[in-house]
Short mmCIF file of N, CA and C in Angstrom, two decimals:
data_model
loop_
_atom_site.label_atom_id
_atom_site.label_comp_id
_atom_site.label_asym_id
_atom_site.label_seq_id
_atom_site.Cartn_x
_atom_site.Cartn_y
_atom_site.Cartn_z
N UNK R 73 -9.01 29.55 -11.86
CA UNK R 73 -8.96 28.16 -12.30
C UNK R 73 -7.55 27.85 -12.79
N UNK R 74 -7.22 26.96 -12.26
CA UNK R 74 -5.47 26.50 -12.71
C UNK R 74 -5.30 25.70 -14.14
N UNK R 75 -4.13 25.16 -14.42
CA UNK R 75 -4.56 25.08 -15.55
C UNK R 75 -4.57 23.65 -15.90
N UNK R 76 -4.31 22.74 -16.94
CA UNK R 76 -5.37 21.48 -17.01
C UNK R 76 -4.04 21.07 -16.51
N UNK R 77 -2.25 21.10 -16.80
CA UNK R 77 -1.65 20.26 -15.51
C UNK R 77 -1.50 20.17 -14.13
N UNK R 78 -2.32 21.27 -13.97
CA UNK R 78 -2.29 21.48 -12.30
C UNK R 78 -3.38 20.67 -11.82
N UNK R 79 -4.46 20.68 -12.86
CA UNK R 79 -6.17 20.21 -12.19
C UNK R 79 -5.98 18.39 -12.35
N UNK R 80 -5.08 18.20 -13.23
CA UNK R 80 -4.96 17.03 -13.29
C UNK R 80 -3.73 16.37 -12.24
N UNK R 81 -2.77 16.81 -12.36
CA UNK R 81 -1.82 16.54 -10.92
C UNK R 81 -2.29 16.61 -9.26
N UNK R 82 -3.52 17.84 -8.96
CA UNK R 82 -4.24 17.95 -7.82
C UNK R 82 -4.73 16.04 -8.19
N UNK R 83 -5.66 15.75 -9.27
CA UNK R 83 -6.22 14.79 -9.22
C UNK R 83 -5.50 13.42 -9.03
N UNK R 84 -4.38 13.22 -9.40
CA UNK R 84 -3.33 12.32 -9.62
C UNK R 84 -3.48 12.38 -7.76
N UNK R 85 -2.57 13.65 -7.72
CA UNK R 85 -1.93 13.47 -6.09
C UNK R 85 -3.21 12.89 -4.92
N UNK R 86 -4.71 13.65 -5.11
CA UNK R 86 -5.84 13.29 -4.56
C UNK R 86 -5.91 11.69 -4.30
N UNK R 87 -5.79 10.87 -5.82
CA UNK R 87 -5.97 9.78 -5.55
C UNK R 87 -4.89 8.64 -4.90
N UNK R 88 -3.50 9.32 -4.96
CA UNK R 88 -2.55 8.94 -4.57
C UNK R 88 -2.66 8.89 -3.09
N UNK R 89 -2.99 10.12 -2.66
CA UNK R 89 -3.00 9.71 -0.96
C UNK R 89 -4.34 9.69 -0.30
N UNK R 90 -5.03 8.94 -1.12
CA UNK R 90 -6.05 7.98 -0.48
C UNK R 90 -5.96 6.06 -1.01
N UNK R 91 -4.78 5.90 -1.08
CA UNK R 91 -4.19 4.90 -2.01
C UNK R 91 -3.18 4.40 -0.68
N UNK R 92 -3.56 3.80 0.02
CA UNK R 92 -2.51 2.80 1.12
C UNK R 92 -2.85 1.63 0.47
N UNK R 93 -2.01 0.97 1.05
CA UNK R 93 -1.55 -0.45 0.60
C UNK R 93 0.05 -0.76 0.41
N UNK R 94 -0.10 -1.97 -0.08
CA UNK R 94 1.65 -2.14 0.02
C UNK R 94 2.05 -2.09 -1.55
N UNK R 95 3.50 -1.67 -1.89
CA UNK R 95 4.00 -2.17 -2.98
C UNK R 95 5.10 -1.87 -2.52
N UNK R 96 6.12 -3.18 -3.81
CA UNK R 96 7.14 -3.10 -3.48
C UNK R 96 8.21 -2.39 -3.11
N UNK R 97 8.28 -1.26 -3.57
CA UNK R 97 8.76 -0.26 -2.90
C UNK R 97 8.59 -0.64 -1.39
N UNK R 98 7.94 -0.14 -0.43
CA UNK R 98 7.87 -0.35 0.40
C UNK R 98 8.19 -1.49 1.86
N UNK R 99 8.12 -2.89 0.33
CA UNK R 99 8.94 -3.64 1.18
C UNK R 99 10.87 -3.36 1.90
N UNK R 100 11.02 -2.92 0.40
CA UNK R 100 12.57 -2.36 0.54
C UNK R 100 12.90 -1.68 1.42
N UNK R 101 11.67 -0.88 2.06
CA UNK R 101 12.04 0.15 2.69
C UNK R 101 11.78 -0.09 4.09
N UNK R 102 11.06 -1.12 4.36
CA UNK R 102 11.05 -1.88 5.76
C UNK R 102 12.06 -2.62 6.45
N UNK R 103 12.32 -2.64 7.68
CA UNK R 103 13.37 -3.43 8.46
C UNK R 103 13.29 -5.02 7.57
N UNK R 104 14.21 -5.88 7.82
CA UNK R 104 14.39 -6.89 7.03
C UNK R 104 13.60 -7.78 7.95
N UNK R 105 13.00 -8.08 9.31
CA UNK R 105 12.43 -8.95 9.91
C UNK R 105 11.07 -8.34 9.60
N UNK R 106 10.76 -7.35 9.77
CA UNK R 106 9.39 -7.11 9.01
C UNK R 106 8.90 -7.46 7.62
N UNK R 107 9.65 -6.70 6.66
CA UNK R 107 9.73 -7.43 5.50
C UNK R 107 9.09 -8.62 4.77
N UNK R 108 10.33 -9.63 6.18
CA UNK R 108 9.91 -10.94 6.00
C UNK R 108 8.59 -11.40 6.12
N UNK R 109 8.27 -11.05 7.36
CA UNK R 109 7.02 -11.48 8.03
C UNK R 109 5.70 -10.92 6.63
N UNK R 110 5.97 -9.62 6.14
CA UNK R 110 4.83 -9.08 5.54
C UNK R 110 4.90 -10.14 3.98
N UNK R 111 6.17 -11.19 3.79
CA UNK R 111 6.64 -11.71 2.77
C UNK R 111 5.99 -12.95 2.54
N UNK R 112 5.86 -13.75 4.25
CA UNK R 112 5.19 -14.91 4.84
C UNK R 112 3.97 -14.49 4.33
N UNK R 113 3.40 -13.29 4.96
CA UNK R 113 1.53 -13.08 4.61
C UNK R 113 1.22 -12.97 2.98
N UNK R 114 1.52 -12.91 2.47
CA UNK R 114 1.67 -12.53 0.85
C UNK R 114 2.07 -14.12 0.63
N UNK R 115 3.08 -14.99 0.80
CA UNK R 115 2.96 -16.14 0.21
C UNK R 115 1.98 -17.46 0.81
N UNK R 116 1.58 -17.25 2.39
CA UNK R 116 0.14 -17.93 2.44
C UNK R 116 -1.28 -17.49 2.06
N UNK R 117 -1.33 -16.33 1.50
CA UNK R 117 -2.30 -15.49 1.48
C UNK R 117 -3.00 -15.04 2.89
N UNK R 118 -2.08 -14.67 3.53
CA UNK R 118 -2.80 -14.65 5.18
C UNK R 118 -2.26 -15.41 6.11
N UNK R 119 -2.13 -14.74 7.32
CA UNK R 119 -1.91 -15.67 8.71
C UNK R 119 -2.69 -14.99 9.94
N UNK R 120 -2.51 -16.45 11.01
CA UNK R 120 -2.84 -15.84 11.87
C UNK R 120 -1.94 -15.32 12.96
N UNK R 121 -2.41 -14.47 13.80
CA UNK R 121 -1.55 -14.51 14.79
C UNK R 121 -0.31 -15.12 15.43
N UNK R 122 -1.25 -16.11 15.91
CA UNK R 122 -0.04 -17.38 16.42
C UNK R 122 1.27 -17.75 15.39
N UNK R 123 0.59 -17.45 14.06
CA UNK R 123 1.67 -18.09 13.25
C UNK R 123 2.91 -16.69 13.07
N UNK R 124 2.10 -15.51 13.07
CA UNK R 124 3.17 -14.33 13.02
C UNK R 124 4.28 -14.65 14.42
N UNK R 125 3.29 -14.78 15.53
CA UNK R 125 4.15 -15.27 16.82
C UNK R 125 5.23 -16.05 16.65
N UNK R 126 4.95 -17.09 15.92
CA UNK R 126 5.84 -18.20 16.02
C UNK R 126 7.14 -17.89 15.04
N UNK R 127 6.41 -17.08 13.45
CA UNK R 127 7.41 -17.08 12.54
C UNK R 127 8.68 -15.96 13.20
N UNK R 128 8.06 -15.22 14.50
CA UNK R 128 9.21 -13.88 14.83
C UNK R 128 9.61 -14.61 16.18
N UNK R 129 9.19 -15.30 16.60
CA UNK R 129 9.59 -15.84 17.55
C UNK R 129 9.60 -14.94 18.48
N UNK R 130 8.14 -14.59 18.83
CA UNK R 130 8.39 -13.32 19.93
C UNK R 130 6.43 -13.91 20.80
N UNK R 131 6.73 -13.38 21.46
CA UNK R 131 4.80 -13.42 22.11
C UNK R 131 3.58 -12.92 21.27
N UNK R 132 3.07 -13.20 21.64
CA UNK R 132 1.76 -13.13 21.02
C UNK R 132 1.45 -11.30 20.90
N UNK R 133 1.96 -10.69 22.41
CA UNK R 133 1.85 -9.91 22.39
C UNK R 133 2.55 -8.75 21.69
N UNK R 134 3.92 -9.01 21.11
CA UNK R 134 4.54 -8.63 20.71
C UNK R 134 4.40 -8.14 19.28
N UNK R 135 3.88 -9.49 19.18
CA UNK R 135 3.78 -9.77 17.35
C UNK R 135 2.27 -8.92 16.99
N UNK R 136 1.41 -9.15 17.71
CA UNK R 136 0.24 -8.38 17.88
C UNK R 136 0.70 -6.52 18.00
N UNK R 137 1.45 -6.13 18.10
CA UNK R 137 1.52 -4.84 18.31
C UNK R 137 2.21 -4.62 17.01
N UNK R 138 3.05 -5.52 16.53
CA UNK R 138 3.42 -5.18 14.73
C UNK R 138 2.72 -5.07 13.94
N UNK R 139 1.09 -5.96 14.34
CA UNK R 139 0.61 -6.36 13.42
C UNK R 139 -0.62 -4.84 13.14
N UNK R 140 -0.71 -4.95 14.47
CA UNK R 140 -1.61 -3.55 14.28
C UNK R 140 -0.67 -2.81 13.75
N UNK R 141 0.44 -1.95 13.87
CA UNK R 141 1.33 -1.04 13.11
C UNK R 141 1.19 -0.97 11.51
N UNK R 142 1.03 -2.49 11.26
CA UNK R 142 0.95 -2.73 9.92
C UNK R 142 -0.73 -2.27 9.10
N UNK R 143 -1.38 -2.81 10.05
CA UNK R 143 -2.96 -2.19 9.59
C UNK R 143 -3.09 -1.06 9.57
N UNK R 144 -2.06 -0.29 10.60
CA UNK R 144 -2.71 1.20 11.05
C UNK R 144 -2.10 1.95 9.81
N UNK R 145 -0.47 1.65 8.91
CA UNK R 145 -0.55 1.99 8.03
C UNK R 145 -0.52 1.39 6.61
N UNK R 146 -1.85 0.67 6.60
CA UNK R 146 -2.35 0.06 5.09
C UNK R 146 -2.11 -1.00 4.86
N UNK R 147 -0.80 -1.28 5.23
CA UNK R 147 0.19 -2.44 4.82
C UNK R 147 -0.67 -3.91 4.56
N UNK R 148 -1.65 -4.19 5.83
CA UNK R 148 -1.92 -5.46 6.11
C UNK R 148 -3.22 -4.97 6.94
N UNK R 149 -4.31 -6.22 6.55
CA UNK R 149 -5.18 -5.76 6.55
C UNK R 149 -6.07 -7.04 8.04
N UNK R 150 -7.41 -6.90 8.42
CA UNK R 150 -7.50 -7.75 9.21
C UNK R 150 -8.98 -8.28 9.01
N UNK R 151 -8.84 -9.49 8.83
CA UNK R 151 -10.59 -10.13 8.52
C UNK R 151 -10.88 -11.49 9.65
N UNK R 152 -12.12 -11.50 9.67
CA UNK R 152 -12.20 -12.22 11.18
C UNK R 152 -12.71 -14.12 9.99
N UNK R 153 -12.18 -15.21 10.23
CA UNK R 153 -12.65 -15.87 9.52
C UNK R 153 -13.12 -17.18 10.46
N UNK R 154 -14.31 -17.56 10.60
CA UNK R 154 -14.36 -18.72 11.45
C UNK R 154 -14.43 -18.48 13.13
N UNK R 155 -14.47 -16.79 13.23
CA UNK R 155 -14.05 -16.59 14.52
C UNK R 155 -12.27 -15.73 15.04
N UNK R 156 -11.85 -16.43 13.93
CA UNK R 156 -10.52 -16.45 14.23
C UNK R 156 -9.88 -15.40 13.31
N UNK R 157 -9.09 -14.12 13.80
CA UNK R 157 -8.58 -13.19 13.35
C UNK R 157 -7.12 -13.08 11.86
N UNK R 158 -7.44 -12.98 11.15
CA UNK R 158 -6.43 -13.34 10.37
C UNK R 158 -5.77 -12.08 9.11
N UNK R 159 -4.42 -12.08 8.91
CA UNK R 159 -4.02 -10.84 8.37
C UNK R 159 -3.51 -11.18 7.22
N UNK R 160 -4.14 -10.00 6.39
CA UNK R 160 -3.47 -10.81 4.66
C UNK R 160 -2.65 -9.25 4.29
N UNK R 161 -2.02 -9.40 3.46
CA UNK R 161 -1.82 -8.01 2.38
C UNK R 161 -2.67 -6.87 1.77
N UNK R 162 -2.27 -5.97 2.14
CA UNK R 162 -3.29 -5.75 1.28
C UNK R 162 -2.10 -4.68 0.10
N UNK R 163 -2.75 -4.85 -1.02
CA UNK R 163 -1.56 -4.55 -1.88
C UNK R 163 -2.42 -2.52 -2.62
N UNK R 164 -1.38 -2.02 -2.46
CA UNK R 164 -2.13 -0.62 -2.94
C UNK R 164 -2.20 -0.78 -4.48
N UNK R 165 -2.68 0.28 -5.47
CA UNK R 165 -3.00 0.09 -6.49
C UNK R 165 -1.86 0.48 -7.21
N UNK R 166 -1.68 0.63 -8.69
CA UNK R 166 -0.19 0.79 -9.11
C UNK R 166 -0.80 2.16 -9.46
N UNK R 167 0.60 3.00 -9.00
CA UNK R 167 0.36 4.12 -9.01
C UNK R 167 0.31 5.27 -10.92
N UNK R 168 0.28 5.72 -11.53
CA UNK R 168 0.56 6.39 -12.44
C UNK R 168 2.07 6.80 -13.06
N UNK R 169 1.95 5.76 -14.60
CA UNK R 169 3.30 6.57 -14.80
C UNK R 169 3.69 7.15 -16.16
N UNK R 170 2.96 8.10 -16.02
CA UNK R 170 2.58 9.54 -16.77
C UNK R 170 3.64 10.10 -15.96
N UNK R 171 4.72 10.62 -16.74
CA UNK R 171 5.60 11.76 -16.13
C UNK R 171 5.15 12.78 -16.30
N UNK R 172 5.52 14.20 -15.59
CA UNK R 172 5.33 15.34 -15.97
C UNK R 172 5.48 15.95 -17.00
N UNK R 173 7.05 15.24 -18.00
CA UNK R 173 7.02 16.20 -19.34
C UNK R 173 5.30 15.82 -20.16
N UNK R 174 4.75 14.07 -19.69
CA UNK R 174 4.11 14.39 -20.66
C UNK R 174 2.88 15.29 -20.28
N UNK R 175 2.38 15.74 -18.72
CA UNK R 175 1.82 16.81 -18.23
C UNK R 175 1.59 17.89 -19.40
N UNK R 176 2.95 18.25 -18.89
CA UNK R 176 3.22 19.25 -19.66
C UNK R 176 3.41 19.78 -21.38
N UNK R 177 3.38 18.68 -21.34
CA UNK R 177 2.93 18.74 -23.20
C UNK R 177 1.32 18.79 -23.41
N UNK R 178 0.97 18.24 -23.01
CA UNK R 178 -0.33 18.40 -22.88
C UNK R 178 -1.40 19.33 -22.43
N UNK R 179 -0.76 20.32 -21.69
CA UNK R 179 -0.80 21.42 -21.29
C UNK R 179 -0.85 22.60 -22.18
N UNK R 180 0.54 22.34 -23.03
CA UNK R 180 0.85 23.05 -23.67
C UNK R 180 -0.03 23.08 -24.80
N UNK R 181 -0.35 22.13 -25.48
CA UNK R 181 -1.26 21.54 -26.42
C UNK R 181 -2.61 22.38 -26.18
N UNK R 182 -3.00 22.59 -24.85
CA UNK R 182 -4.00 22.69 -24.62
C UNK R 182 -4.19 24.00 -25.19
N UNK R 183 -3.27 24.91 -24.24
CA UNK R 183 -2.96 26.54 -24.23
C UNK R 183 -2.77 26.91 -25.94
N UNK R 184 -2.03 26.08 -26.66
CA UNK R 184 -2.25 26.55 -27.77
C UNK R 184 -3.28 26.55 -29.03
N UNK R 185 -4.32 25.72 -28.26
CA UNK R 185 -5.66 25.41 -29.03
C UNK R 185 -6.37 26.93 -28.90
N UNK R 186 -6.16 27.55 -27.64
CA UNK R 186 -6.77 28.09 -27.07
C UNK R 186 -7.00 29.24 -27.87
#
């Protein structure tokens, strides 16, 4: 059995990478025409297609193959409304910010109860 900062960091990290979605970070770290576009969906709360088309100025088809990219990792999500396919944000949860020293104090705390 490891010890309570390890069992708790396994748990941290566990929930961390089942945790997609977007945050800012991530915008930064996207091409700047993507970015944008994921910037558009976040300030209408959603678009559709056509409108991703139009805002990149590219085909339907085009914009459609970003858009899946974006679902496939978390980013943006897809709900059918009226018939009609439409993509919003989806925003990940805020992650933990518990540093390790305090892990590790706590740890320590522990071990010396012991």
């Amino acid at each position: 059995m490891g010890s309570l900062f390890d069992r708790l960091q396994d748990e941290i990290d566990s929930r961390d990478s089942q945790d997609d979605g977007l945050s800012p970070a991530d915008l930064l770290d996207m091409p700047s025409g993507l970015a944008s576009v994921v910037k558009q969906i976040v300030r209408r709360n959603g678009m559709k297609l056509s409108d991703v088309a139009e805002l990149l100025n590219e085909s339907p088809e085009t914009a459609q193959n970003m858009l899946d990219d974006l679902v496939e990792k978390g980013y943006v999500r897809q709900m059918e409304v009226k018939g009609v396919m439409w993509y919003k944000a989806r925003f990940g949860r805020r992650r933990s910010r518990l540093s390790s020293d305090f892990w590790s104090a706590l740890d320590d705390a522990v071990d010396s109860e012991k």
